[in-house]
PDB file of C-alpha atoms in Angstrom:
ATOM      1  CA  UNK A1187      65.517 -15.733-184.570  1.00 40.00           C
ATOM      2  CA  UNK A1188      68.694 -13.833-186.216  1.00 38.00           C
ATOM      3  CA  UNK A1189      67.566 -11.458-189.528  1.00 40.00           C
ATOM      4  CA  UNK A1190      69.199 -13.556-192.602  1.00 40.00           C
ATOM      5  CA  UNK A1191      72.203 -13.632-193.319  1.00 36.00           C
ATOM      6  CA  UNK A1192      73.318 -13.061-189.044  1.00 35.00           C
ATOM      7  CA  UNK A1193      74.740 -15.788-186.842  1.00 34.00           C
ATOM      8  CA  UNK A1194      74.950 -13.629-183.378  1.00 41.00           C
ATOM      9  CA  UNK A1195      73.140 -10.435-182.407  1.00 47.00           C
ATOM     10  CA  UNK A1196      75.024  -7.312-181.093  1.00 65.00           C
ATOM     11  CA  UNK A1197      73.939  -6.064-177.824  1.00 67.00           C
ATOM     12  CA  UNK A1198      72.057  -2.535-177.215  1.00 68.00           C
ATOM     13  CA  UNK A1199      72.026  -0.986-173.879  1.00 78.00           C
ATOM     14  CA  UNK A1200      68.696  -0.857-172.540  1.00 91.00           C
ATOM     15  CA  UNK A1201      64.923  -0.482-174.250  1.00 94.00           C
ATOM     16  CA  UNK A1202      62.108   1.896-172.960  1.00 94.00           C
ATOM     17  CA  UNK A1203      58.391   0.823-174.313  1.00 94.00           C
ATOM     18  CA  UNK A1204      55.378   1.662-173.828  1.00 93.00           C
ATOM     19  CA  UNK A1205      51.760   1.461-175.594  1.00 92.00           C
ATOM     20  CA  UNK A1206      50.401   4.394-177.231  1.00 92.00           C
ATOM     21  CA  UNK A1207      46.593   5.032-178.790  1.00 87.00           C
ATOM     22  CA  UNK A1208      45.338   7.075-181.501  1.00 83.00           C
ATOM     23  CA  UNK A1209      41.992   7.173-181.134  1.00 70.00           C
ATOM     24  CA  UNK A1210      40.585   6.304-184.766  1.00 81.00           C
ATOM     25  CA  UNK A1211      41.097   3.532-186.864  1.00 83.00           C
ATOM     26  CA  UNK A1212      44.117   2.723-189.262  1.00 86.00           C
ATOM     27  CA  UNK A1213      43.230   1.906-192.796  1.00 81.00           C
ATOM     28  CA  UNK A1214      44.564  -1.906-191.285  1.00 83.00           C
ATOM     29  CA  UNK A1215      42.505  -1.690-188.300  1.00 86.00           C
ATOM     30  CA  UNK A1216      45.237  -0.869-186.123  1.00 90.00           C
ATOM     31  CA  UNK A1217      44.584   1.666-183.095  1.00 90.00           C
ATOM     32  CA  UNK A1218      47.624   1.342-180.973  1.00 92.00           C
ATOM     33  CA  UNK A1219      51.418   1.283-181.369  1.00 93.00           C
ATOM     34  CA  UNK A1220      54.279  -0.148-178.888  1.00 94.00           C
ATOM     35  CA  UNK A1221      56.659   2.876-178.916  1.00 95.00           C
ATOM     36  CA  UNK A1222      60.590   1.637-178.451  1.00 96.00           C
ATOM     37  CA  UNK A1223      63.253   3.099-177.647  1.00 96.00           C
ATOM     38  CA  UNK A1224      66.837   2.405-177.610  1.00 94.00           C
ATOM     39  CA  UNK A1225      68.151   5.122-174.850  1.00 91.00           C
ATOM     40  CA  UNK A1226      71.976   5.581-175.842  1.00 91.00           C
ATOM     41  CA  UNK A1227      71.404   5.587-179.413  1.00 93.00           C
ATOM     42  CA  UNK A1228      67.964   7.485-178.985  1.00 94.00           C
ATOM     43  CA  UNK A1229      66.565   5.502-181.881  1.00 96.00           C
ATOM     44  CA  UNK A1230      62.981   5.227-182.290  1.00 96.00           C
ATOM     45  CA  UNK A1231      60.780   2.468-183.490  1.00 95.00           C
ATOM     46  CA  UNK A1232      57.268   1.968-183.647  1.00 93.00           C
ATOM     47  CA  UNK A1233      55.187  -1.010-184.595  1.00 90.00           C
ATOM     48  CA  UNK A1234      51.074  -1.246-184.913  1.00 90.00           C
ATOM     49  CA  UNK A1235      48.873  -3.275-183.645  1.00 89.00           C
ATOM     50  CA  UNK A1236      44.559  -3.610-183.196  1.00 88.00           C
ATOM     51  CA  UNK A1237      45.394  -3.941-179.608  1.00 87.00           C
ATOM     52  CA  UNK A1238      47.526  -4.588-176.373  1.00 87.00           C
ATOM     53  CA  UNK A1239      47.979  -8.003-175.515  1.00 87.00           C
ATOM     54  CA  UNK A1240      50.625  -9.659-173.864  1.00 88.00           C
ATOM     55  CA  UNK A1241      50.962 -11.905-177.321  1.00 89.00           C
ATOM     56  CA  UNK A1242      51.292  -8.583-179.668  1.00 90.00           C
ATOM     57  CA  UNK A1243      54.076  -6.758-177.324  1.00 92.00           C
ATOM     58  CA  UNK A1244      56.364  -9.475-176.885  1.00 94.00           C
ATOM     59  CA  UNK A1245      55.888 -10.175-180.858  1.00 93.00           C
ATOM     60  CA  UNK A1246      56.689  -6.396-181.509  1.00 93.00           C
ATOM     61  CA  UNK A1247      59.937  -6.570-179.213  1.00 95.00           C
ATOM     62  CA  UNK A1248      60.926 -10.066-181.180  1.00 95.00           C
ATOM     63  CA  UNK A1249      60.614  -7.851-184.538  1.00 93.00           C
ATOM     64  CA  UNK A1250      62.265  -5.432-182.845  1.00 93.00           C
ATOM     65  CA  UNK A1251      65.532  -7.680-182.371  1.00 94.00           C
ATOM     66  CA  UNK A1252      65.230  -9.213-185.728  1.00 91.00           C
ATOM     67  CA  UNK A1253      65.529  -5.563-187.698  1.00 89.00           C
ATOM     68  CA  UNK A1254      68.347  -3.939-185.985  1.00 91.00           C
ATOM     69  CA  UNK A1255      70.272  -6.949-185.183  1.00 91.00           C
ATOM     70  CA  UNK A1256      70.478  -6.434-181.476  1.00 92.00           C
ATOM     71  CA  UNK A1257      69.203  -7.350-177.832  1.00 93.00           C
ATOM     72  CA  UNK A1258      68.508  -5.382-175.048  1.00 93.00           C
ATOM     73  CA  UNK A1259      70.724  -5.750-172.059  1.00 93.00           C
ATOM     74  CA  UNK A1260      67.845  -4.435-170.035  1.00 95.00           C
ATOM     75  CA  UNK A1261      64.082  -4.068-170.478  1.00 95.00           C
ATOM     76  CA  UNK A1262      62.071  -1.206-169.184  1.00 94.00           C
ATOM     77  CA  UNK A1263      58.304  -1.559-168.822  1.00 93.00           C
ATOM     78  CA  UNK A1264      55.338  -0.083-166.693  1.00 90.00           C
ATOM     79  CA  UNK A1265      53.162  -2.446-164.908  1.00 84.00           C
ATOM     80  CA  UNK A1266      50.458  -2.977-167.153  1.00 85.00           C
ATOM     81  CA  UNK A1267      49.220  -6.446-167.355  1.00 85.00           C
ATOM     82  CA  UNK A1268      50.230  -7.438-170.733  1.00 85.00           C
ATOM     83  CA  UNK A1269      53.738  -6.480-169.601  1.00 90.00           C
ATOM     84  CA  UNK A1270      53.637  -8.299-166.209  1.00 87.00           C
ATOM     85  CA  UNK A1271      52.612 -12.010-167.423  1.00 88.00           C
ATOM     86  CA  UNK A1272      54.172 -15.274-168.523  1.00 92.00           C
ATOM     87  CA  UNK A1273      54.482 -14.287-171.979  1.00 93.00           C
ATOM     88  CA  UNK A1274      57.170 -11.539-170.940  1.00 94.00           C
ATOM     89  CA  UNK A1275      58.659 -13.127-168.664  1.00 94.00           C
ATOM     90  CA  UNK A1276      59.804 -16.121-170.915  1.00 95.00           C
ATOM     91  CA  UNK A1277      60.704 -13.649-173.372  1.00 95.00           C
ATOM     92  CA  UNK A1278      63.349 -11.920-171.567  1.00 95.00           C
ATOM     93  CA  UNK A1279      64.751 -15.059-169.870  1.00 95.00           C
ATOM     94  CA  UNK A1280      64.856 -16.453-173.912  1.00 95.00           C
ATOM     95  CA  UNK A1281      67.244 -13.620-174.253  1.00 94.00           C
ATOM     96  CA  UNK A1282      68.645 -12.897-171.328  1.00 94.00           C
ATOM     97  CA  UNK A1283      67.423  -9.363-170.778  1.00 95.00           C
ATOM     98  CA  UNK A1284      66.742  -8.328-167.413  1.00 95.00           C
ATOM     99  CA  UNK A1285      63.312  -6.837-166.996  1.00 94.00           C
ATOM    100  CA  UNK A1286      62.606  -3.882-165.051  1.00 92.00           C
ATOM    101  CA  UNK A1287      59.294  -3.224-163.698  1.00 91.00           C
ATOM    102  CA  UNK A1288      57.780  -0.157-162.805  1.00 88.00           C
ATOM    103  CA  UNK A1289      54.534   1.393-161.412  1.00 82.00           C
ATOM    104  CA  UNK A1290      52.055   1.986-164.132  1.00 70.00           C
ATOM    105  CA  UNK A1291      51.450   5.750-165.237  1.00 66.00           C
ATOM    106  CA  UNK A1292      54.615   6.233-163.631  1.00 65.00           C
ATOM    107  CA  UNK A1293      55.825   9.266-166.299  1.00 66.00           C
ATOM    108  CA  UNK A1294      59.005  10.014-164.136  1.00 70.00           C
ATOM    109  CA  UNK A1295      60.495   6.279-164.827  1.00 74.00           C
ATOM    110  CA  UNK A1296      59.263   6.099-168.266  1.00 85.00           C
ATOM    111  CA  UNK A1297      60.193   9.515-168.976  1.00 88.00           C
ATOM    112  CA  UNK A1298      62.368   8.343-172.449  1.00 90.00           C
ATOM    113  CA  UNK A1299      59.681   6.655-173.982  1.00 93.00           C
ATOM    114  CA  UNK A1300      56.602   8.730-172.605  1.00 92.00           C
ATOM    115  CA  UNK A1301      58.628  12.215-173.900  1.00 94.00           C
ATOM    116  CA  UNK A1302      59.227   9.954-177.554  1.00 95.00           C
ATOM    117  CA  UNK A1303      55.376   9.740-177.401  1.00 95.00           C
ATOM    118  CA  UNK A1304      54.443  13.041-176.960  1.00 94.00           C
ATOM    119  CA  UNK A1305      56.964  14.086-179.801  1.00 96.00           C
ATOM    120  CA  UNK A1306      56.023  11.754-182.179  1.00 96.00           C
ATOM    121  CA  UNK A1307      52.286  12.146-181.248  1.00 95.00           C
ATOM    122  CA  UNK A1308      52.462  16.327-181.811  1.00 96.00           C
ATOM    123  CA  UNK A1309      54.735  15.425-185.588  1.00 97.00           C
ATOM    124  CA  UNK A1310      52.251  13.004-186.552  1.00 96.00           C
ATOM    125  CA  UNK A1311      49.280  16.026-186.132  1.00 95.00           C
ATOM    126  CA  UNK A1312      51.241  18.477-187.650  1.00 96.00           C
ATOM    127  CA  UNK A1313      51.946  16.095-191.166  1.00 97.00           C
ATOM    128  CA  UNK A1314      48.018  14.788-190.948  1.00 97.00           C
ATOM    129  CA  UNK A1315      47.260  19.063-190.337  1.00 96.00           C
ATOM    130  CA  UNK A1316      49.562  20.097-193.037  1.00 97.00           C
ATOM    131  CA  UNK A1317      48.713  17.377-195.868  1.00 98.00           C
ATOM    132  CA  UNK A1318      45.405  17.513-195.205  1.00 97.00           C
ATOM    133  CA  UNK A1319      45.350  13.973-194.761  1.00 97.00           C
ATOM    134  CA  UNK A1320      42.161  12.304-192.817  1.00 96.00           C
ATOM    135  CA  UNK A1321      42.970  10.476-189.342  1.00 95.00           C
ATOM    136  CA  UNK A1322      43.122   6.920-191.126  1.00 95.00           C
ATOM    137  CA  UNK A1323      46.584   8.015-191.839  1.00 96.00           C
ATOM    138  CA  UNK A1324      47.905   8.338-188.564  1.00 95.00           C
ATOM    139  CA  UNK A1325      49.987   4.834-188.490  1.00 95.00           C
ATOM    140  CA  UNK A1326      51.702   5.787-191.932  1.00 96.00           C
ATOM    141  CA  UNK A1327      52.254   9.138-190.731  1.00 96.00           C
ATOM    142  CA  UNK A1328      53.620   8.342-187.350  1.00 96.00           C
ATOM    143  CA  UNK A1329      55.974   5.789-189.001  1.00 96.00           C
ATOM    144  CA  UNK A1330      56.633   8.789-191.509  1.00 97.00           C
ATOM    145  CA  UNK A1331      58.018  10.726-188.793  1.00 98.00           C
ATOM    146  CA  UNK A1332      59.800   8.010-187.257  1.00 97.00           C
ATOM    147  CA  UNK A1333      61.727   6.811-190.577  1.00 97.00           C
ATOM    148  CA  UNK A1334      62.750  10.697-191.009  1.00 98.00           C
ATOM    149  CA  UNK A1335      63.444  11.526-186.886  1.00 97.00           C
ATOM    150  CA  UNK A1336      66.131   8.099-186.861  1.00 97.00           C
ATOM    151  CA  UNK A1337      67.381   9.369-190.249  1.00 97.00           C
ATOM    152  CA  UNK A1338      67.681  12.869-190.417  1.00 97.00           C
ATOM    153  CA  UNK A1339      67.852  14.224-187.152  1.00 96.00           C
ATOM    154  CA  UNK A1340      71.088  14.881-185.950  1.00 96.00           C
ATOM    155  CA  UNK A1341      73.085  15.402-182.367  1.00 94.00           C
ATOM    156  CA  UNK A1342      76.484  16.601-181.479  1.00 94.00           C
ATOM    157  CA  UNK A1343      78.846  13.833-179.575  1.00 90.00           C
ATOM    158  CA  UNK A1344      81.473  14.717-176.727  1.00 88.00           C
ATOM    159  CA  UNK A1345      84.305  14.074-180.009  1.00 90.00           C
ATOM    160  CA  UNK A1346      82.481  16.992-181.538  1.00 92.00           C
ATOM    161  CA  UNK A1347      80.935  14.519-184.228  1.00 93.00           C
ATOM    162  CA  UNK A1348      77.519  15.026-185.391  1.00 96.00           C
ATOM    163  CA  UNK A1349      75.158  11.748-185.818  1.00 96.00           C
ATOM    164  CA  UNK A1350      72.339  10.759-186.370  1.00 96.00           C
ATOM    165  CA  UNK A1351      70.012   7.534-184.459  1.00 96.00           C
ATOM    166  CA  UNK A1352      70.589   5.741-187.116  1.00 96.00           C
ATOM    167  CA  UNK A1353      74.350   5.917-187.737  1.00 95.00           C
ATOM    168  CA  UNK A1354      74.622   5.012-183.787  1.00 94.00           C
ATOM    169  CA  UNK A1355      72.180   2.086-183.980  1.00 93.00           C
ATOM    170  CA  UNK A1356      73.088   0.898-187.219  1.00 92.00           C
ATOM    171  CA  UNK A1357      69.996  -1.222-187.417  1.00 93.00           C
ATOM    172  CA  UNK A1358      71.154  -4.380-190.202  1.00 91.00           C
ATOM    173  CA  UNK A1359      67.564  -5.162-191.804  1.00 88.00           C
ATOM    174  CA  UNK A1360      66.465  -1.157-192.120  1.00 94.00           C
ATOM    175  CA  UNK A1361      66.777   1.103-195.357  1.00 95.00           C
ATOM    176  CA  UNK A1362      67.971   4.811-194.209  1.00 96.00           C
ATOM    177  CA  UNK A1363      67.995   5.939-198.408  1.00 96.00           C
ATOM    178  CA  UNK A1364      67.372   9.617-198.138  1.00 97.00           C
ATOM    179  CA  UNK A1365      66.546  10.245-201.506  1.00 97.00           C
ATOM    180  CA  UNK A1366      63.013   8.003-200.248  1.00 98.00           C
ATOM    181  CA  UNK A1367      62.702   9.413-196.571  1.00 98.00           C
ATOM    182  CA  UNK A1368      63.203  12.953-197.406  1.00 97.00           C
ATOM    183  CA  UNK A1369      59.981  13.832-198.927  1.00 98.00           C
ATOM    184  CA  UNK A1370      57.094  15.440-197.682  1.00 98.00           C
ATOM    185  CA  UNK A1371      54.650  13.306-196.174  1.00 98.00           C
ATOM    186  CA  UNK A1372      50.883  13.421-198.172  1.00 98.00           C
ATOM    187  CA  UNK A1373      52.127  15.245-201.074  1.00 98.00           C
ATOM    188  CA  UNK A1374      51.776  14.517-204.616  1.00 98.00           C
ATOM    189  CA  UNK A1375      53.602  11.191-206.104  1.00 98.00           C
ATOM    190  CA  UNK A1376      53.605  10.136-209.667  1.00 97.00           C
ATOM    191  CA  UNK A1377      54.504   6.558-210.279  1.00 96.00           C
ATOM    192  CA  UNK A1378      55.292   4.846-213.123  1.00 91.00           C
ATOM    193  CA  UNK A1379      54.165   1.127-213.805  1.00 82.00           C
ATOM    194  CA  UNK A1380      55.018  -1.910-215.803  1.00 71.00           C
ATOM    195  CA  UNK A1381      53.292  -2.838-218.680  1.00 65.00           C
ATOM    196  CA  UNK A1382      52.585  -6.133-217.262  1.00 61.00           C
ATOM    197  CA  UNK A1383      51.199  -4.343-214.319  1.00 63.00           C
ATOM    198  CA  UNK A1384      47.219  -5.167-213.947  1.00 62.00           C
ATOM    199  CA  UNK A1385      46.735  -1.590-213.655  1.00 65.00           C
ATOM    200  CA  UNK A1386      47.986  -1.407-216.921  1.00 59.00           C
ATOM    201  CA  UNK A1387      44.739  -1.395-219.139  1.00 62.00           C
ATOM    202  CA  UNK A1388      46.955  -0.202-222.756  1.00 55.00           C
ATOM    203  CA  UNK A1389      50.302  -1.078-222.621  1.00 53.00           C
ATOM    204  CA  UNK A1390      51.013   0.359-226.154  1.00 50.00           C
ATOM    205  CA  UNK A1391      49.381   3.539-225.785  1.00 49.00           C
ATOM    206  CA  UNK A1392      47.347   3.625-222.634  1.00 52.00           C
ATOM    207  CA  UNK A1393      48.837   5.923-219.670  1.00 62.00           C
ATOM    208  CA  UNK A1394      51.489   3.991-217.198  1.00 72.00           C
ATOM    209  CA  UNK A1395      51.627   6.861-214.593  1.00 90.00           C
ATOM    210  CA  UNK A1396      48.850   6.980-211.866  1.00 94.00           C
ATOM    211  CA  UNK A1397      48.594   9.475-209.205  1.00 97.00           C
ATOM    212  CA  UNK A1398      48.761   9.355-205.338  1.00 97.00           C
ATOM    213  CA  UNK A1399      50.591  10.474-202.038  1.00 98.00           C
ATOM    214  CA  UNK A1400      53.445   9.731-200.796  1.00 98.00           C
ATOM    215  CA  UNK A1401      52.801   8.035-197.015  1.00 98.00           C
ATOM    216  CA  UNK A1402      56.624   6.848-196.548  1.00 98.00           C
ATOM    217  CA  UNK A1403      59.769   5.033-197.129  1.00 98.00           C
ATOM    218  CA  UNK A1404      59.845   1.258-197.178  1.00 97.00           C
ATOM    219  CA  UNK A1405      61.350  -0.164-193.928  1.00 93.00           C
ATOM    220  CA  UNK A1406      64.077  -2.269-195.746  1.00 93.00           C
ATOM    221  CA  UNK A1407      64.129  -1.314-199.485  1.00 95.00           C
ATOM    222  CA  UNK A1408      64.685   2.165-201.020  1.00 96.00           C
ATOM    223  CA  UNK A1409      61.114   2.568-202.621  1.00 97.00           C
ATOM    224  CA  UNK A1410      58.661   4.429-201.302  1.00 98.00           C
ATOM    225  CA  UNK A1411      55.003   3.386-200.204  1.00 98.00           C
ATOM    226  CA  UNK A1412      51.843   5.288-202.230  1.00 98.00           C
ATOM    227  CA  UNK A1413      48.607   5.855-201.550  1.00 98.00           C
ATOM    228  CA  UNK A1414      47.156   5.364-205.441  1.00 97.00           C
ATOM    229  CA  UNK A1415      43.947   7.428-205.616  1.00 96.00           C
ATOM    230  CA  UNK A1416      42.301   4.958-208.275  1.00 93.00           C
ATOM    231  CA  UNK A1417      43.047   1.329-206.427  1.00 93.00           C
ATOM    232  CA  UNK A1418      42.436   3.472-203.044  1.00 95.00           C
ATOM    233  CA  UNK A1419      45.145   1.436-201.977  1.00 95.00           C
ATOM    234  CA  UNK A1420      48.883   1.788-201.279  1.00 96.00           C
ATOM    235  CA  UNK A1421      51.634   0.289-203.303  1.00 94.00           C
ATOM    236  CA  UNK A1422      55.036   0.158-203.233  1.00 95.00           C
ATOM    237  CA  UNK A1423      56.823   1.615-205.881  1.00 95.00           C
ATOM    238  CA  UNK A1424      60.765   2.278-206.787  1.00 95.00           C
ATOM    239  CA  UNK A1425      59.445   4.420-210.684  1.00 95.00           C
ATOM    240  CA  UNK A1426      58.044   7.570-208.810  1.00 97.00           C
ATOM    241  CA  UNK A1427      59.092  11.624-209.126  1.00 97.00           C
ATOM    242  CA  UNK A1428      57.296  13.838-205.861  1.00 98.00           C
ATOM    243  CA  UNK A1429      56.104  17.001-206.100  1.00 98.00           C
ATOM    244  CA  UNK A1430      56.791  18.551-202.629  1.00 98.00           C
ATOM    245  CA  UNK A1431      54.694  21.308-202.964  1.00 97.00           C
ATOM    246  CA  UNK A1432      51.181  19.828-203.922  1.00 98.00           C
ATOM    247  CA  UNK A1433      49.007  18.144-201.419  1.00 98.00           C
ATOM    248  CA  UNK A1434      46.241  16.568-202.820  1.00 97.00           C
ATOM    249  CA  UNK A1435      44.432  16.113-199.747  1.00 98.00           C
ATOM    250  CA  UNK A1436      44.679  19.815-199.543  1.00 96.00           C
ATOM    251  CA  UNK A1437      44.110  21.048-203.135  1.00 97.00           C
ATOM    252  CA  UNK A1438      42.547  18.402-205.119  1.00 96.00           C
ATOM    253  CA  UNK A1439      42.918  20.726-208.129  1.00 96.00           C
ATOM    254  CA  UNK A1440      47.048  19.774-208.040  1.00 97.00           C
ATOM    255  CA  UNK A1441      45.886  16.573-209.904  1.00 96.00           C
ATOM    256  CA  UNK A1442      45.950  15.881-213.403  1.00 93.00           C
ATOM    257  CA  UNK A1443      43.351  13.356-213.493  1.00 91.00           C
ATOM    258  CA  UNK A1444      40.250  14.215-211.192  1.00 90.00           C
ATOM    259  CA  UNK A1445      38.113  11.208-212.191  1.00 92.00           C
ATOM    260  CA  UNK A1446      39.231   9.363-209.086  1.00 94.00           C
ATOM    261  CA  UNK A1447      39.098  12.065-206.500  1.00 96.00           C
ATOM    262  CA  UNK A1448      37.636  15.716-205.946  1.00 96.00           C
ATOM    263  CA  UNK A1449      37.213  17.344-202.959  1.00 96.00           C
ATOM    264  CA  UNK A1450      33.601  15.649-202.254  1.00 96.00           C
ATOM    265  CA  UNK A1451      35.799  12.559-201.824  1.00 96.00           C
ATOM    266  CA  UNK A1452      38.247  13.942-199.455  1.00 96.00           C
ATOM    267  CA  UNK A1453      35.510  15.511-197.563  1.00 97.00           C
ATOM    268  CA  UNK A1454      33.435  12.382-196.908  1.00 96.00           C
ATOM    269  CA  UNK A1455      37.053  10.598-195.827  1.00 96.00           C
ATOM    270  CA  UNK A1456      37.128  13.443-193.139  1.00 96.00           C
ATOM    271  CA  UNK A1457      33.642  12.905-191.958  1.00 96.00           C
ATOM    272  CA  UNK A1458      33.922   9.103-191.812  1.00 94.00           C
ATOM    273  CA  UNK A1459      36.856   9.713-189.711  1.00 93.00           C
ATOM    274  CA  UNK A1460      35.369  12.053-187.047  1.00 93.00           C
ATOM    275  CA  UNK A1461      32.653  10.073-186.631  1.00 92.00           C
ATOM    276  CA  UNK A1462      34.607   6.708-186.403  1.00 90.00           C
ATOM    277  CA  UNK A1463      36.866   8.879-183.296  1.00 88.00           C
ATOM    278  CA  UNK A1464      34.165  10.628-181.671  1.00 89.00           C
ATOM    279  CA  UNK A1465      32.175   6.825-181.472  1.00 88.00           C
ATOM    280  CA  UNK A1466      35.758   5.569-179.658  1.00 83.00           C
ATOM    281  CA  UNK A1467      36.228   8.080-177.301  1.00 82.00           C
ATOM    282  CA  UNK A1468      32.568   8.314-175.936  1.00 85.00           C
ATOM    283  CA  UNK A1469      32.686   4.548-175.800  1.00 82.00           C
ATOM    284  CA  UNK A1470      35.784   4.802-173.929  1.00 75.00           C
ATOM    285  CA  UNK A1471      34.606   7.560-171.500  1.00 72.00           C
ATOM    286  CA  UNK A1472      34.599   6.580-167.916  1.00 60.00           C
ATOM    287  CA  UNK A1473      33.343   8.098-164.893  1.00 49.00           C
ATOM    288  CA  UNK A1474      36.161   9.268-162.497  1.00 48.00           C
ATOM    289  CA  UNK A1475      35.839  11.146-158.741  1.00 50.00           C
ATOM    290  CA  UNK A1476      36.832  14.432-158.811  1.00 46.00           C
ATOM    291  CA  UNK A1477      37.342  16.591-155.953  1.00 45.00           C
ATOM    292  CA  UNK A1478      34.995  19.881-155.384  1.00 46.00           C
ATOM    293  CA  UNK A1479      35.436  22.156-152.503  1.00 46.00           C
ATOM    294  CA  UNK A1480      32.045  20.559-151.453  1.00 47.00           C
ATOM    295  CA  UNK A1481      32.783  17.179-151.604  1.00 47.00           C
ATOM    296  CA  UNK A1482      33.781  14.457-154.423  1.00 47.00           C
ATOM    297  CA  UNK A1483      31.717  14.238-157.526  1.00 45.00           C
ATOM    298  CA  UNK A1484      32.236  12.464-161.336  1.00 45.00           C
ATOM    299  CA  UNK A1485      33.502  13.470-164.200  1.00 42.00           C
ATOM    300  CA  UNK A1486      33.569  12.009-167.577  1.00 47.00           C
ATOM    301  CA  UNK A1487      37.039  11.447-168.818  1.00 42.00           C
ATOM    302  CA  UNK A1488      37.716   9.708-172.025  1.00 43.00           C
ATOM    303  CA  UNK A1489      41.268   7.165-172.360  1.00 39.00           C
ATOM    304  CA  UNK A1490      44.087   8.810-173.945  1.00 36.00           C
TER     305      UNK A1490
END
C-alpha cells in the first residue's frame, strides 16, 4: 500500500537484492539483511531480518516501495529458493514488475548489489573497529553507513551537476537531515530528557542528561537513535549535543558518569560477542571436496 498521504507511486528503473549475513547476533536477534539497490539512482537500502524466508524478502521489498514512493520496473534476483517461490511471484505480478532470475552465486549478474555488499560490509568493520563498538552493533552500524553513503556521498552527472543517491531517488517517507546523519558513528551523545520522562528520578534538581552513543539517524524524523549506557537500551532522542571525538567504547574514561559502564563492561560485551560468532560459524561449517594433486579430499568451510 501507498506511504500516507500518496495516491500513485513513481516508477524506479530496476532493483538488485540480495541476502547478506553477519555472522553474530543483533541486539534484535537479527543476523541477516536484504541489501537493495536502485541501479540508476545507486541508492542503497538495507532492511534486517532473523532470517531468509520467502515471507521476510518479499515483506522487505513491500517496505521498500512504501518509503521511497516507487516500484521497480524490473526485479533482479539470484535463484535462491526464497526468491524462486509463490510468494515472489505474486508479488511482482501485484505490481507489475518483471522478475529476472538468475543462477545463484552468480557474482557477474549480481555484480551491483554483490559490489554494494562488499562496500557496506568493509564500512560497517571499519565504524565497529574505530568506535570500539562490540559485533551486536553491526545492524545499527551497517544502517549507519547506509543513511550517510545515500546522503552524503556524491557523483558528478553528464550536465556537470554533482548529486547525491538521495537527491536522485528522492525517497518521500525518508529523513536525509544532515545535522543527524553527519556524526560519527559510536561516539559520545549527551541527551537531554523531559521531566516527565521515567528516567527522570528529580525533576527539580535531579540530572536530565544521560550518557550514550550515537548508533544513527532516524529513518523518517530528524532525531537521532542512542544507545543510553544506564537503560542499556537505545532511544530516540531530538535534545542531544555529540562529541565527535570521544568513543566510549574506546575510552570509557570520556564519560562523566562511570557508574553505568567501565571498561570491565565493555570488555565482557566483546567476549560475549566472540563467543556468540565463533558458536555460528563452527555450527555453520560444512565439509566441501577440494581438489589435491593426489586426488579430492574435504575441507571445512564455514557460510559467509
Amino acid at each position: 500500500m501507498p506511504a500516507e498521504g500518496i495516491t500513485t507511486f513513481k516508477q524506479a528503473h530496476g532493483l538488485r537484492a540480495d541476502w547478506a549475513d553477519a555472522t553474530s547476533l543483533a541486539f534484535d536477534g537479527s543476523r541477516y539483511y536484504l541489501m537493495i539497490v536502485e541501479k540508476n539512482a545507486e541508492y542503497y537500502a538495507a532492511s534486517t531480518s532473523k532470517g531468509r524466508s520467502a515471507a521476510s524478502a518479499v515483506a522487505l521489498l513491500e517496505d521498500w516501495i512504501t518509503e521511497t514512493g516507487r516500484v521497480p520496473r524490473t526485479l533482479r534476483l539470484d535463484g535462491a529458493r526464497e526468491f524462486i517461490g509463490k510468494e515472489m511471484r505474486d508479488f511482482c505480478r501485484q505490481h507489475n514488475i518483471t522478475l529476472q532470475l538468475v543462477p545463484g552465486y552468480n557474482h557477474l549478474l549480481q555484480c551491483r548489489v554483490e559490489g554494494a555488499i562488499r562496500i557496506t560490509k568493509s564500512h560497517t568493520r571499519v565504524a565497529l573497529k574505530q568506535s570500539g563498538c562490540p559485533l551486536r552493533f553491526w545492524s545499527l552500524a551497517t544502517k549507519n553507513f547506509i543513511k550517510k553513503r545515500n546522503a552524503l556521498w556524491t557523483r558528478t552527472e553528464g550536465n556537470g551537476k554533482v548529486t547525491t543517491a538521495f537527491e536522485r531517488m528522492r525517497p518521500v517517507g525518508v529523513s536525509n537531515n544532515h545535522r543527524s546523519i553527519a556524526v560519527p558513528f559510536g561516539c559520545k551523545i549527551i541527551v537531554q530528557i523531559p521531566r516527565e520522562s521515567s528516567l527522570c528520578t528529580d525533576g527539580s534538581h535531579g540530572s536530565r542528561a544521560l550518557e550514550g552513543i550515537y548508533v544513527g539517524a532516524d529513518h523518517s524524523t530528524n532525531s537521532i537513535h542512542v544507545y543510553l549506557f544506564e537503560t542499556k537500551k537505545t532511544q530516540l532522542s531530538s535534545d542531544w549535543t555529540a562529541f565527535p571525538d570521544d568513543f566510549s567504547f574506546r575510552d570509557p574514561d570520556v564519560l562523566f558518569d562511570k557508574s553505568f559502564f567501565s571498561a570491565k563492561v565493555a570488555q565482557k560485551m566483546h567476549l560475549e560477542d566472540d563467543a556468540e560468532k565463533k558458536a555460528f560459524v563452527v555450527a555453520n561449517t560444512r565439509s566441501q571436496p577440494m581438489w589435491t594433486g593426489s586426488g579430492i579430499s574435504t575441507r571445512n568451510s564455514a557460510g559467509t
